Coordinates of C-alpha atoms in Angstrom, one line a residue:
M1 CA -12.9 -41.3 -120.0
E2 CA -9.8 -40.2 -117.5
E3 CA -8.3 -37.9 -120.4
F4 CA -12.3 -36.7 -120.6
L5 CA -12.3 -35.7 -116.9
A6 CA -9.1 -34.2 -117.3
T7 CA -10.7 -31.5 -118.7
M8 CA -13.1 -30.4 -116.5
S9 CA -12.5 -28.6 -113.0
K10 CA -12.5 -30.7 -109.6
E11 CA -16.1 -29.6 -109.6
D12 CA -17.3 -30.3 -112.9
S13 CA -15.4 -34.0 -112.8
L14 CA -16.7 -34.9 -109.8
N15 CA -20.5 -34.0 -110.4
Y16 CA -19.8 -36.4 -113.1
E17 CA -18.4 -39.4 -111.8
L18 CA -20.7 -38.7 -108.2
S19 CA -24.0 -38.7 -110.4
M20 CA -22.7 -42.6 -112.6
L21 CA -21.9 -43.8 -109.5
Y22 CA -25.7 -42.8 -107.7
K23 CA -27.1 -44.0 -110.8
Q24 CA -25.3 -47.7 -110.8
W25 CA -26.6 -48.1 -107.6
G26 CA -30.8 -46.9 -108.7
Y27 CA -31.0 -44.1 -107.7
K28 CA -33.0 -41.3 -110.2
E29 CA -31.8 -38.0 -110.7
Y30 CA -34.1 -35.2 -109.3
R31 CA -34.3 -32.0 -110.4
M32 CA -36.2 -28.9 -108.4
A33 CA -37.2 -25.8 -108.8
K34 CA -34.8 -22.7 -107.7
F35 CA -37.8 -21.5 -105.0
E36 CA -40.0 -22.0 -102.8
E37 CA -42.6 -19.9 -100.9
Y38 CA -40.5 -18.3 -97.8
S39 CA -42.9 -19.9 -95.1
F40 CA -42.0 -23.3 -95.9
Y41 CA -38.4 -22.4 -94.9
S42 CA -39.2 -20.2 -92.1
D43 CA -41.6 -22.9 -90.4
N44 CA -38.7 -25.1 -90.8
R45 CA -36.1 -22.5 -89.7
D46 CA -34.3 -24.7 -86.8
F47 CA -33.2 -27.3 -89.3
L48 CA -31.7 -25.1 -91.5
S49 CA -27.5 -25.0 -91.2
G50 CA -27.3 -21.4 -92.6
K51 CA -28.5 -18.1 -90.6
G52 CA -30.5 -16.4 -93.6
I53 CA -33.1 -17.0 -96.3
L54 CA -33.0 -15.2 -99.3
A55 CA -36.3 -13.6 -100.3
F56 CA -37.9 -11.9 -102.7
N57 CA -41.4 -10.7 -103.8
N58 CA -43.0 -12.8 -106.5
S59 CA -44.9 -10.9 -109.4
D60 CA -48.1 -12.5 -107.7
G61 CA -47.4 -11.0 -104.7
R62 CA -46.2 -14.1 -102.9
L63 CA -42.8 -14.2 -100.9
M64 CA -40.5 -16.4 -102.1
A65 CA -37.1 -17.6 -101.4
L66 CA -33.8 -19.0 -103.2
K67 CA -33.9 -22.7 -101.8
P68 CA -31.7 -22.6 -98.8
D69 CA -31.6 -26.3 -98.3
I70 CA -32.3 -29.6 -100.8
T71 CA -33.3 -32.3 -98.4
L72 CA -36.4 -30.1 -97.4
S73 CA -37.4 -29.4 -100.9
I74 CA -37.1 -32.9 -102.2
V75 CA -39.1 -34.2 -98.2
K76 CA -41.9 -32.0 -99.4
N77 CA -42.0 -32.7 -102.9
A78 CA -40.7 -36.1 -104.3
K79 CA -43.6 -38.4 -105.6
L80 CA -44.1 -41.2 -103.0
S81 CA -45.4 -44.9 -104.0
S82 CA -45.0 -47.9 -101.9
A83 CA -41.5 -48.7 -102.9
L84 CA -38.6 -46.9 -102.1
T85 CA -38.1 -43.2 -103.6
K86 CA -34.5 -43.3 -104.3
L87 CA -32.9 -40.4 -105.5
Y88 CA -30.0 -37.9 -106.1
Y89 CA -29.8 -34.5 -107.2
N90 CA -26.8 -31.6 -108.4
E91 CA -28.4 -28.3 -107.4
S92 CA -27.7 -24.9 -105.6
V93 CA -28.4 -23.6 -102.2
F94 CA -27.9 -19.9 -101.5
R95 CA -26.9 -19.4 -97.7
M96 CA -25.3 -16.5 -95.6
S97 CA -21.9 -17.0 -95.2
D98 CA -20.7 -17.2 -91.2
S99 CA -17.3 -15.2 -92.3
T100 CA -18.7 -12.2 -94.2
M101 CA -22.3 -12.4 -93.5
D102 CA -22.9 -12.3 -97.3
Y103 CA -24.8 -14.7 -99.3
K104 CA -23.7 -17.3 -101.4
E105 CA -24.1 -19.7 -103.5
I106 CA -23.2 -23.6 -102.6
K107 CA -23.1 -26.3 -104.9
Q108 CA -24.2 -29.6 -103.5
T109 CA -24.5 -33.6 -104.8
G110 CA -25.8 -36.1 -103.1
V111 CA -28.4 -38.5 -102.0
E112 CA -31.9 -39.3 -100.3
V113 CA -34.0 -42.3 -99.5
L114 CA -38.0 -41.9 -98.6
G115 CA -39.7 -44.4 -97.4
K116 CA -39.5 -47.2 -95.4
V117 CA -35.7 -47.5 -94.1
D118 CA -34.1 -50.6 -92.6
D119 CA -30.7 -51.3 -91.7
Y120 CA -30.0 -52.7 -95.1
L121 CA -30.3 -49.1 -96.7
V122 CA -28.5 -47.3 -93.8
A123 CA -25.7 -49.5 -94.5
E124 CA -26.2 -49.0 -98.3
V125 CA -26.1 -45.3 -97.6
L126 CA -23.3 -45.5 -95.4
S127 CA -21.4 -47.5 -98.2
L128 CA -21.9 -44.7 -100.9
A129 CA -21.1 -42.2 -99.1
A130 CA -17.7 -43.6 -99.0
K131 CA -17.4 -44.4 -102.1
S132 CA -18.1 -40.7 -102.9
L133 CA -15.3 -39.7 -100.5
K134 CA -12.8 -41.8 -101.7
T135 CA -13.9 -40.5 -106.1
I136 CA -13.2 -36.7 -104.1
D137 CA -9.8 -38.6 -102.4
K138 CA -8.1 -41.7 -101.7
D139 CA -7.1 -40.1 -98.2
F140 CA -10.8 -39.8 -96.4
V141 CA -12.4 -40.8 -92.9
L142 CA -16.4 -41.2 -92.8
S143 CA -16.9 -40.6 -88.9
V144 CA -20.3 -42.3 -88.0
S145 CA -22.3 -41.3 -84.9
H146 CA -25.6 -42.2 -83.5
M147 CA -28.5 -40.5 -82.1
S148 CA -29.7 -42.7 -79.5
F149 CA -26.3 -42.9 -77.5
I150 CA -25.9 -39.3 -76.0
P151 CA -29.5 -37.7 -76.9
S152 CA -31.1 -40.6 -74.9
L153 CA -28.9 -40.3 -71.9
L154 CA -29.5 -36.7 -72.1
S155 CA -33.4 -37.2 -72.2
E156 CA -32.8 -38.7 -69.1
L157 CA -31.2 -36.2 -66.7
G158 CA -34.4 -33.8 -66.3
I159 CA -31.9 -30.8 -67.5
G160 CA -33.1 -27.6 -68.8
E161 CA -32.4 -26.8 -72.8
N162 CA -30.1 -24.4 -72.2
A163 CA -28.0 -26.6 -70.5
R164 CA -28.8 -29.7 -73.1
K165 CA -27.4 -27.0 -75.5
E166 CA -24.2 -26.6 -74.2
I167 CA -23.4 -29.9 -73.5
I168 CA -24.0 -30.7 -76.9
R169 CA -21.5 -28.1 -77.7
C170 CA -18.8 -29.7 -75.5
V171 CA -19.8 -32.9 -77.3
N172 CA -19.1 -31.7 -80.8
G173 CA -15.7 -30.3 -79.2
K174 CA -14.7 -32.8 -77.1
N175 CA -14.8 -30.6 -74.2
T176 CA -15.4 -32.8 -71.3
H177 CA -13.9 -30.1 -68.6
D178 CA -16.5 -27.8 -69.1
L179 CA -18.9 -30.7 -69.9
R180 CA -18.4 -32.3 -66.1
S181 CA -18.3 -28.2 -65.1
I182 CA -21.9 -28.1 -66.3
C183 CA -23.3 -31.3 -65.1
E184 CA -22.1 -30.2 -61.9
R185 CA -23.9 -26.8 -62.1
N186 CA -27.2 -28.6 -62.8
G187 CA -27.3 -31.2 -60.8
V188 CA -26.6 -34.7 -62.9
S189 CA -25.0 -37.2 -60.6
A190 CA -21.2 -38.3 -61.0
E191 CA -22.2 -41.6 -62.5
K192 CA -24.1 -40.0 -65.3
T193 CA -21.7 -37.3 -65.7
E194 CA -19.1 -39.4 -66.5
L195 CA -20.8 -42.2 -68.8
L196 CA -21.2 -38.8 -70.9
A197 CA -17.6 -38.1 -70.7
K198 CA -16.8 -41.3 -71.9
L199 CA -19.1 -41.2 -74.8
A200 CA -18.1 -38.4 -75.8
G201 CA -14.3 -39.3 -76.2
I202 CA -15.2 -42.2 -78.1
N203 CA -13.5 -42.2 -81.3
G204 CA -12.1 -45.3 -83.0
R205 CA -12.6 -48.2 -85.8
F206 CA -15.7 -50.2 -85.5
D207 CA -13.9 -53.1 -84.2
E208 CA -12.0 -51.3 -81.9
V209 CA -15.3 -49.1 -80.3
L210 CA -18.4 -51.5 -80.3
P211 CA -17.3 -53.8 -77.4
L212 CA -16.7 -50.5 -75.4
L213 CA -20.1 -48.7 -76.5
T214 CA -22.0 -52.4 -76.0
D215 CA -20.3 -52.2 -72.1
L216 CA -21.8 -48.6 -71.8
A217 CA -25.2 -48.9 -73.2
C218 CA -27.7 -48.2 -70.5
N219 CA -30.8 -47.9 -72.0
D220 CA -32.8 -49.9 -74.6
E221 CA -32.0 -47.5 -77.3
M222 CA -28.0 -47.7 -76.8
K223 CA -28.7 -51.5 -76.8
K224 CA -30.8 -50.8 -80.0
A225 CA -28.0 -48.7 -81.6
C226 CA -25.0 -51.1 -80.9
D227 CA -27.0 -53.2 -82.7
E228 CA -27.6 -51.2 -85.7
L229 CA -23.5 -50.5 -85.5
A230 CA -22.9 -54.1 -85.5
F231 CA -25.1 -54.9 -88.7
I232 CA -23.0 -52.1 -90.2
A233 CA -19.8 -53.5 -89.2
A234 CA -20.8 -56.7 -90.8
S235 CA -22.0 -55.4 -93.6
M236 CA -18.7 -53.2 -94.7
R237 CA -16.6 -56.2 -93.7
R238 CA -15.7 -56.7 -96.9
S239 CA -15.4 -53.9 -98.3
P240 CA -12.0 -52.2 -99.2
L241 CA -13.2 -48.9 -97.6
A242 CA -14.4 -50.4 -94.0
D243 CA -11.2 -49.4 -92.6
R244 CA -11.8 -45.3 -93.8
L245 CA -15.4 -45.7 -91.5
C246 CA -14.9 -44.8 -87.9
I247 CA -17.4 -44.1 -84.7
D248 CA -17.2 -40.6 -83.6
L249 CA -19.7 -40.1 -80.9
S250 CA -18.9 -36.0 -80.9
V251 CA -20.7 -35.8 -84.1
L252 CA -24.3 -34.9 -83.5
N253 CA -27.1 -33.0 -85.5
N254 CA -30.2 -31.1 -84.4
T255 CA -32.0 -34.0 -82.1
E256 CA -35.3 -32.1 -83.2
Y257 CA -35.2 -33.8 -86.8
Y258 CA -32.3 -36.9 -86.6
N259 CA -32.4 -39.6 -85.2
G260 CA -30.1 -43.0 -85.5
I261 CA -27.2 -43.3 -87.9
I262 CA -25.6 -40.0 -88.6
F263 CA -22.2 -38.9 -90.3
Q264 CA -19.7 -36.9 -91.6
G265 CA -17.1 -37.3 -94.2
Y266 CA -13.0 -35.9 -94.2
V267 CA -10.7 -35.5 -97.1
E268 CA -7.1 -34.7 -96.6
K269 CA -6.9 -31.6 -97.9
A270 CA -10.1 -29.7 -96.8
P271 CA -10.1 -27.9 -93.2
S272 CA -13.6 -29.2 -93.0
A273 CA -16.5 -31.9 -93.4
V274 CA -16.9 -32.2 -96.9
L275 CA -20.0 -34.4 -96.8
S276 CA -22.7 -34.8 -94.4
G277 CA -26.1 -36.8 -93.6
G278 CA -27.7 -39.2 -91.5
R279 CA -31.1 -40.3 -90.8
Y280 CA -34.1 -37.7 -90.5
D281 CA -37.5 -39.6 -89.8
K282 CA -38.6 -36.5 -87.6
L283 CA -38.7 -34.3 -90.0
A284 CA -40.2 -36.9 -92.8
G285 CA -42.6 -37.7 -90.1
K286 CA -43.3 -34.1 -89.7
L287 CA -43.5 -33.4 -93.9
R288 CA -44.7 -36.5 -95.4
E289 CA -46.9 -38.9 -92.8
N290 CA -45.5 -41.9 -91.7
T291 CA -42.4 -41.4 -93.9
Q292 CA -38.5 -41.9 -93.0
A293 CA -35.4 -40.8 -94.4
I294 CA -31.9 -41.1 -95.1
G295 CA -29.9 -39.0 -97.1
F296 CA -26.1 -37.4 -96.9
A297 CA -25.0 -34.3 -99.2
V298 CA -21.4 -33.6 -100.9
Y299 CA -20.3 -29.9 -100.4
L300 CA -18.9 -29.2 -103.7
D301 CA -18.2 -25.4 -103.5
N302 CA -15.1 -25.2 -102.3
L303 CA -12.9 -28.0 -103.6
N304 CA -11.6 -26.6 -106.4
L305 CA -9.7 -24.2 -104.1
Y306 CA -7.9 -27.6 -102.3
Y307 CA -7.7 -30.1 -105.3
N308 CA -7.3 -27.5 -107.9
K309 CA -6.2 -29.3 -111.3
K310 CA -2.7 -28.4 -112.9
R311 CA -3.0 -29.2 -116.5
D312 CA -0.2 -29.6 -118.8
F313 CA -1.9 -28.4 -121.7
D314 CA -5.3 -26.4 -122.6
S315 CA -6.1 -28.4 -125.4
D316 CA -4.5 -31.5 -127.7
I317 CA -4.1 -29.6 -130.7
L318 CA -3.9 -26.0 -132.1
I319 CA -4.8 -24.9 -136.0
L320 CA -3.5 -21.6 -136.9
F321 CA -5.5 -20.6 -139.8
D322 CA -5.4 -17.2 -141.6
S323 CA -8.8 -15.9 -141.8
A324 CA -8.1 -14.6 -145.6
D325 CA -8.0 -18.5 -146.8
S326 CA -11.3 -19.7 -146.5
S327 CA -10.6 -23.1 -147.4
E328 CA -14.1 -25.2 -146.8
N329 CA -11.9 -28.3 -145.9
L330 CA -10.7 -26.9 -142.3
L331 CA -14.1 -27.6 -140.6
A332 CA -14.0 -31.4 -142.0
L333 CA -10.3 -31.7 -140.7
V334 CA -11.1 -30.1 -137.2
E335 CA -14.1 -32.6 -136.6
S336 CA -11.6 -35.3 -137.9
F337 CA -9.2 -34.8 -135.1
V338 CA -12.4 -34.9 -132.5
D339 CA -13.6 -37.8 -134.1
K340 CA -10.4 -39.6 -133.1
G341 CA -10.8 -38.5 -129.5
F342 CA -8.2 -35.1 -129.3
S343 CA -9.4 -31.8 -128.0
V344 CA -8.4 -29.4 -130.9
R345 CA -9.1 -25.6 -131.5
A346 CA -8.7 -23.3 -134.7
E347 CA -7.7 -19.9 -133.8
H348 CA -6.6 -16.6 -135.9
T349 CA -3.5 -16.8 -133.6
V350 CA -2.2 -18.2 -130.0
P351 CA -4.7 -16.8 -127.3
E352 CA -2.3 -15.6 -124.4
G353 CA -0.9 -18.1 -122.4
Y354 CA -2.6 -21.2 -124.0
R355 CA -0.8 -24.2 -124.2
A356 CA -1.0 -26.8 -126.6
K357 CA 0.6 -30.5 -127.4
T358 CA 0.7 -30.0 -130.9
V359 CA 0.3 -26.4 -133.2
Y360 CA -0.2 -26.6 -136.6
A361 CA -0.7 -23.6 -138.9
Y362 CA -3.3 -24.6 -142.0
E363 CA -2.2 -23.0 -145.1
N364 CA -3.0 -23.6 -148.9
G365 CA -6.1 -26.6 -147.5
A366 CA -2.6 -28.5 -145.7
L367 CA -1.7 -28.9 -142.3
K368 CA 2.1 -28.0 -141.3
E369 CA 3.6 -28.1 -137.5
V370 CA 5.0 -25.4 -135.9
T371 CA 6.8 -25.2 -132.7
S372 CA 4.4 -26.2 -129.6
C373 CA 3.1 -23.5 -127.5

């Protein structure tokens, strides 16, 4: 299996390995259409992370869109029952690049759970997120946050939407200096300002941070969030990946759609998050009544740049043959090597830049080893 994966690009091998991981945990593959009606994405534009939606007119006159998001499509179209709906996917989304302002295809894989989401399922999804990151790189960090801390505190301050957004930007950037200035301009008490600053700066291992969060919890939502984080810590305690999880309250997503646990994953060689997820009951409830949901996506599109595989050989065996020698035994010979697990290419001449462990010349129905390439 390792030799087989070694022949693939990083993106393709991850697709395969992650699919096998999710199947082992009881998740079923979900395939979706490339297009949705434009109005569906337009109505939920606030949930989308990209700026643009690539649209076109269908033959029946409807305005359609290449899907810019997978979660929305799954929540809208997945078949639900009294049991949990546990799905994984390998799909592409089409979004506008922030740097070039051109549309690009972004390949993703991930999982979604729809139904009654309890503490166990939150822990399971976080565990799968950690295992997904480990599949990419053993050196990774999964940063976990909770929407019941800073957002619940902001809702108590009585400030305007613009000030709220400015504070969230400061929290994302761990910019406590500007955070304090914004709070002062908007009449936030010194006590609440310092609490916000302390929460924004919290970042560390679960066992180090949880006691501090428990001391800072000043409302029922925060206290409940501490209990949920404590359950996750206890569930992950025996996992060898536990020390790769940290609490970082600067991780915040759209407060209109997300609630509860949210998280982002980082690996050593990539400059930005390669995994993002969380609980999104608000969005699920908007599209499907009384539905809860949690999931994450792994962004595969740039990993080939940061984890470029350098293979020693393009194939195990290269067989060179003369097209004039129409021996019927050549195909059977190639198949015999393939059946033994070798990768084989049969050619008239050596392709430019091609490398093989062993090179044979096929002459008069027999193989003769020649200089390797």
